[in-house]
Tab-separated table of C-alpha atoms in Angstrom:
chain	number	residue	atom	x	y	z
H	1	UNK	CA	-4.374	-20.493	-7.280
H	2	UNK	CA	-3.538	-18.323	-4.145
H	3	UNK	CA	-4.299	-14.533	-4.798
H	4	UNK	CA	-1.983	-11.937	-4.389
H	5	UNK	CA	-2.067	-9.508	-1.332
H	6	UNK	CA	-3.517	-6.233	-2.680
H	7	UNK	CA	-2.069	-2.447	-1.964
H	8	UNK	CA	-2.333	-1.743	1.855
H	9	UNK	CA	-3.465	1.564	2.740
H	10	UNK	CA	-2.542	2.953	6.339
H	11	UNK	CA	-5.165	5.506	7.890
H	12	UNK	CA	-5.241	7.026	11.316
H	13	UNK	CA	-4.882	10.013	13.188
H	14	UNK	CA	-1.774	12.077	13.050
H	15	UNK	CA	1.125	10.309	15.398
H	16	UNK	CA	-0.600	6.974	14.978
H	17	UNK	CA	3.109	5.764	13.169
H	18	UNK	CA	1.444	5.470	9.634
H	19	UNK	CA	5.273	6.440	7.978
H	20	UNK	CA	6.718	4.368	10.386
H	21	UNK	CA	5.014	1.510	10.338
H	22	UNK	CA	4.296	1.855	6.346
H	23	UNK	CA	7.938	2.301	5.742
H	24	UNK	CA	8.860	-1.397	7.639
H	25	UNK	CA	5.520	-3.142	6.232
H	26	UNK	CA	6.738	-2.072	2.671
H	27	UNK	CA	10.009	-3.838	3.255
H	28	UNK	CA	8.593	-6.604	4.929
H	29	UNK	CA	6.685	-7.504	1.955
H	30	UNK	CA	9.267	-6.072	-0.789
H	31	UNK	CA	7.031	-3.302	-2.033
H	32	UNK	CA	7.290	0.259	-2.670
H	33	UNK	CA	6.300	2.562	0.174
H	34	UNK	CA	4.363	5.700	-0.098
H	35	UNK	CA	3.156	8.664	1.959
H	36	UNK	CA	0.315	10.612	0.415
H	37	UNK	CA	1.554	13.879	2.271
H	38	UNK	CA	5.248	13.542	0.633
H	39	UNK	CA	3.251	12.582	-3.071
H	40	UNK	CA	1.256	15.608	-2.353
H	41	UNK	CA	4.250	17.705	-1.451
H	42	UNK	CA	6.488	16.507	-4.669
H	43	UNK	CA	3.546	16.968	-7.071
H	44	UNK	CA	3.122	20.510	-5.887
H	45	UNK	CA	6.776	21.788	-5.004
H	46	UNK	CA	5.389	22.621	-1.635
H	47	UNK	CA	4.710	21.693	1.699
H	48	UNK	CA	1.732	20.844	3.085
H	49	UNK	CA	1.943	24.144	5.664
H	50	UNK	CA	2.296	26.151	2.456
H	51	UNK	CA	-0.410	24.775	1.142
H	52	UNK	CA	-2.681	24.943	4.200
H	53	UNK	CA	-1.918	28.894	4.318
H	54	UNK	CA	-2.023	29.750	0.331
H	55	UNK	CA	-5.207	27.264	0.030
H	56	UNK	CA	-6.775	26.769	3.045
H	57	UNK	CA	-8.076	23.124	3.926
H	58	UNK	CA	-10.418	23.004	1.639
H	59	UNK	CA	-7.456	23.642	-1.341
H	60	UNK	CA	-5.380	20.889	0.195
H	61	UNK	CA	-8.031	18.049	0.610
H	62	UNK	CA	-8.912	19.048	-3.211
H	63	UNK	CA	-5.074	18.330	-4.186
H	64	UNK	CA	-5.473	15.159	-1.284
H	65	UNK	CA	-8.546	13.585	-2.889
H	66	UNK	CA	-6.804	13.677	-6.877
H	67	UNK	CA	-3.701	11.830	-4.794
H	68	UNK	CA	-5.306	9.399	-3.151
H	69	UNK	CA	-7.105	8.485	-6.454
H	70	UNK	CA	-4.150	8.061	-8.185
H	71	UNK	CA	-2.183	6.349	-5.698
H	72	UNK	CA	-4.807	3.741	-4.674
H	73	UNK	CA	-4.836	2.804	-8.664
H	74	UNK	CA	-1.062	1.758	-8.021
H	75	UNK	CA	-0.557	-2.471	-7.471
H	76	UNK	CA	1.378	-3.968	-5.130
H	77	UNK	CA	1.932	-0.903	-2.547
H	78	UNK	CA	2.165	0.312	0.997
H	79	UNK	CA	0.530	3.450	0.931
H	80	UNK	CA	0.453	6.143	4.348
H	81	UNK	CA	-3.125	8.626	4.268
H	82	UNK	CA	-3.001	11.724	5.653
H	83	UNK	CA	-4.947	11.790	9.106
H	84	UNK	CA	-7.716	13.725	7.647
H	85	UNK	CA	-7.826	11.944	4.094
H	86	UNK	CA	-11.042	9.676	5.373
H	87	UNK	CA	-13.277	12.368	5.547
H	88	UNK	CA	-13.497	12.512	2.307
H	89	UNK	CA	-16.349	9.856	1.328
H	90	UNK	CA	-15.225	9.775	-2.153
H	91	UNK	CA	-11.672	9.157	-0.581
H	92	UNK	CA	-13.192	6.207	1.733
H	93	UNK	CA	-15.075	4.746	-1.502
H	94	UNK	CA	-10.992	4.911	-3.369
H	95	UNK	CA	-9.342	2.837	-0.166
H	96	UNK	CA	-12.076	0.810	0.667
H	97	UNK	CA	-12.295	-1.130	-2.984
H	98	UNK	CA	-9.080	-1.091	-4.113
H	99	UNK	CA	-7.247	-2.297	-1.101
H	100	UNK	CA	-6.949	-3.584	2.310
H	101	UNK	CA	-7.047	-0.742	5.073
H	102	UNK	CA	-5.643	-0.813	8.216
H	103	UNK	CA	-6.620	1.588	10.832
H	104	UNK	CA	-3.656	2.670	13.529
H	105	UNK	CA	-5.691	3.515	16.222
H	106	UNK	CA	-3.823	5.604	18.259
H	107	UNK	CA	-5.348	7.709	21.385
H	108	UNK	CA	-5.283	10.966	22.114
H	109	UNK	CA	-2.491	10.913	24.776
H	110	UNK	CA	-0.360	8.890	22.134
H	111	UNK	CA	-0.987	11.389	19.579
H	112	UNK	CA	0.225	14.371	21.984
H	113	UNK	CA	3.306	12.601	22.902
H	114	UNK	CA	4.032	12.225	19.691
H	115	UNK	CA	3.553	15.469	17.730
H	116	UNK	CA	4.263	17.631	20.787
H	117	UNK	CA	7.138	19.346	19.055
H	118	UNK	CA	6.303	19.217	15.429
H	119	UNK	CA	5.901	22.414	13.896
H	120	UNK	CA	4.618	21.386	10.597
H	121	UNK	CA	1.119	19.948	11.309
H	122	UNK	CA	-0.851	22.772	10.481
H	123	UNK	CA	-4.256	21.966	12.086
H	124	UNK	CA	-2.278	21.754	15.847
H	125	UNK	CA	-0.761	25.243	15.964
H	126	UNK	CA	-3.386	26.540	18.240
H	127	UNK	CA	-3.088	27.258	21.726
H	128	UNK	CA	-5.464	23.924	22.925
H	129	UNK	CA	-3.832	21.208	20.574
H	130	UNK	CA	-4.849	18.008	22.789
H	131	UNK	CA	-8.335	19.721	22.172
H	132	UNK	CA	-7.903	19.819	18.230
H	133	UNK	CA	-6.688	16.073	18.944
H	134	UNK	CA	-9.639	14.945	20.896
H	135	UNK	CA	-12.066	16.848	18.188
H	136	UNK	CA	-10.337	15.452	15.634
H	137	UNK	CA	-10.377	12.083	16.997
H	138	UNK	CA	-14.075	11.923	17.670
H	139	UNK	CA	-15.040	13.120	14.631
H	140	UNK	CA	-12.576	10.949	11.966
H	141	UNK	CA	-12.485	7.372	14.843
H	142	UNK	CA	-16.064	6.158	13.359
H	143	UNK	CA	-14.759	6.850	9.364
H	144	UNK	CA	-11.711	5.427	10.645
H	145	UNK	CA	-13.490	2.216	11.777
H	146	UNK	CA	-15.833	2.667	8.399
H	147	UNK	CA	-12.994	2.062	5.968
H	148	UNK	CA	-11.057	-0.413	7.770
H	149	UNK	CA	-10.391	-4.094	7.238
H	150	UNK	CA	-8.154	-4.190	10.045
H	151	UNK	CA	-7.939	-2.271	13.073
H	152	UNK	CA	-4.465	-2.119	15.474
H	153	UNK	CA	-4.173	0.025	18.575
H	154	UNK	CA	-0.661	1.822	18.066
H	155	UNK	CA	1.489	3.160	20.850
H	156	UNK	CA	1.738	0.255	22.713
H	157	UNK	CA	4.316	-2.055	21.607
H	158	UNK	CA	7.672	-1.348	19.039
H	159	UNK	CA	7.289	-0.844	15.618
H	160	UNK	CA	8.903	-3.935	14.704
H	161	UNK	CA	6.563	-6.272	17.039
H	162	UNK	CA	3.030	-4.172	15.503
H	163	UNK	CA	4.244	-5.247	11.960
H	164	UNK	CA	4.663	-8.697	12.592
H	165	UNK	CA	1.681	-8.529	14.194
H	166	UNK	CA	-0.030	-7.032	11.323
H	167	UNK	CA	1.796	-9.651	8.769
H	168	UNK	CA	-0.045	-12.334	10.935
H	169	UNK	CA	-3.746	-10.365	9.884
H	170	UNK	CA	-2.701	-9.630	6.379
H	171	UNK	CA	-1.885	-13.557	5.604
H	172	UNK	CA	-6.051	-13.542	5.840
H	173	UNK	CA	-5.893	-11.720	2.503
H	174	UNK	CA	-3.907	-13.221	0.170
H	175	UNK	CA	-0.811	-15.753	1.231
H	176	UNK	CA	0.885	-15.589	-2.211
H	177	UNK	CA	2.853	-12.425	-1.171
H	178	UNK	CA	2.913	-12.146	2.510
H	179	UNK	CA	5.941	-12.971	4.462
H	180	UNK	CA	6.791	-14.605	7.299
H	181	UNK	CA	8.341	-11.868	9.895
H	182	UNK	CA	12.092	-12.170	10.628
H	183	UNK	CA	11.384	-12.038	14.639
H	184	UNK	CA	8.497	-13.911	15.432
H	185	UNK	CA	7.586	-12.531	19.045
C-alpha cells in the first residue's frame, strides 16, 4: 500500500512566493490552500499591521504559534508560514512532524524586488529595509534549513515551472496523491 502525501507546509522569508506558489501546489494536488497570515487575520478580525501596533511582535507570534498548531493538525493541506513563524522552536517541532516542509529560499535582492512597494509588512517600514532583509535572512536561513525536507531557490524561474519542479521532489513522499504536472518542462 502506497502512503498518502502528507500536509505541505511552505516556509521562507517574506517575497520568497509562499502564497503564490502554495496557491498553484494546492491545485496541483486538489487540496485546500492556506496562508497562516490570512487564518491569523480572519480569526482575529484584524490585520496583521494592526496587530503588530496594538500587540507588538511578541502578541502576534503568540496568536502565530496557536495557528500554526492548529493548522498543521489539518490532513491533506497546502499550508503558507509567515516568514518569521520558524523562530518559534515549538513552531519548528509543529511543521517538522506533521508534514513535509519546503523551504523557498529566496535572497535578499529577490526579497527587495519583491516587497519594495508593500506597505503592509510591518517589520520593513524602516528607513534601511534591505538591512531588516539581510538581518532577517541571516538570522531565520539556518531554522529555515533546520525544518526543511526540501529546499528550492525561488526567484529564478516562473511559478508554474518551480511547482512542477517541486511535484517531481514531493513524489519522494508519498506517490498515492501526487500528480503528474500539466507542462512537464
Amino acid at each position: 500500500m502506497v502512503e498518502e502525501l502528507p500536509s505541505v507546509f511552505l516556509v521562507g522569508p517574506m517575497g520568497a512566493g509562499k502564497t503564490t506558489i502554495g496557491k498553484l501546489l494546492a491545485k496541483q494536488l486538489g487540496r485546500p490552500f492556506v496562508d497562516s497570515d490570512w487564518y491569523i487575520e480572519s480569526q482575529t478580525g484584524a490585520d496583521i499591521a494592526w496587530i503588530f501596533a496594538k500587540e507588538g511582535e511578541a502578541g502576534f507570534r503568540e496568536r502565530e504559534t496557536r495557528a500554526i498548531d492548529e493548522l498543521t493538525q489539518q490532513s491533506q493541506i497546502v499550508l503558507a508560514t509567515g516568514g518569521g513563524a520558524v523562530m518559534c522552536a515549538e513552531n519548528r517541532a509543529f511543521l517538522k512532524q506533521r508534514g513535509i516542509v519546503v523551504y523557498l529560499n529566496a535572497a535578499v535582492d529577490v526579497q527587495m524586488a519583491r516587497t519594495a512597494k508593500d506597505k503592509s509588512r510591518p517589520l520593513l517600514q524602516q528607513p534601511n529595509p534591505r538591512k531588516i532583509l539581510q538581518d532577517l535572512y541571516s538570522t531565520r536561513d539556518p531554522l529555515y534549513r533546520q525544518v526543511a525536507h526540501i529546499i528550492m531557490p525561488t526567484g529564478h524561474t516562473y511559478p508554474r515551472h518551480m511547482v512542477n519542479q517541486l511535484l517531481q521532489q514531493l513524489q519522494s513522499f508519498g506517490l498515492s496523491t501526487v500528480i503528474t504536472p500539466e507542462h512537464k518542462s
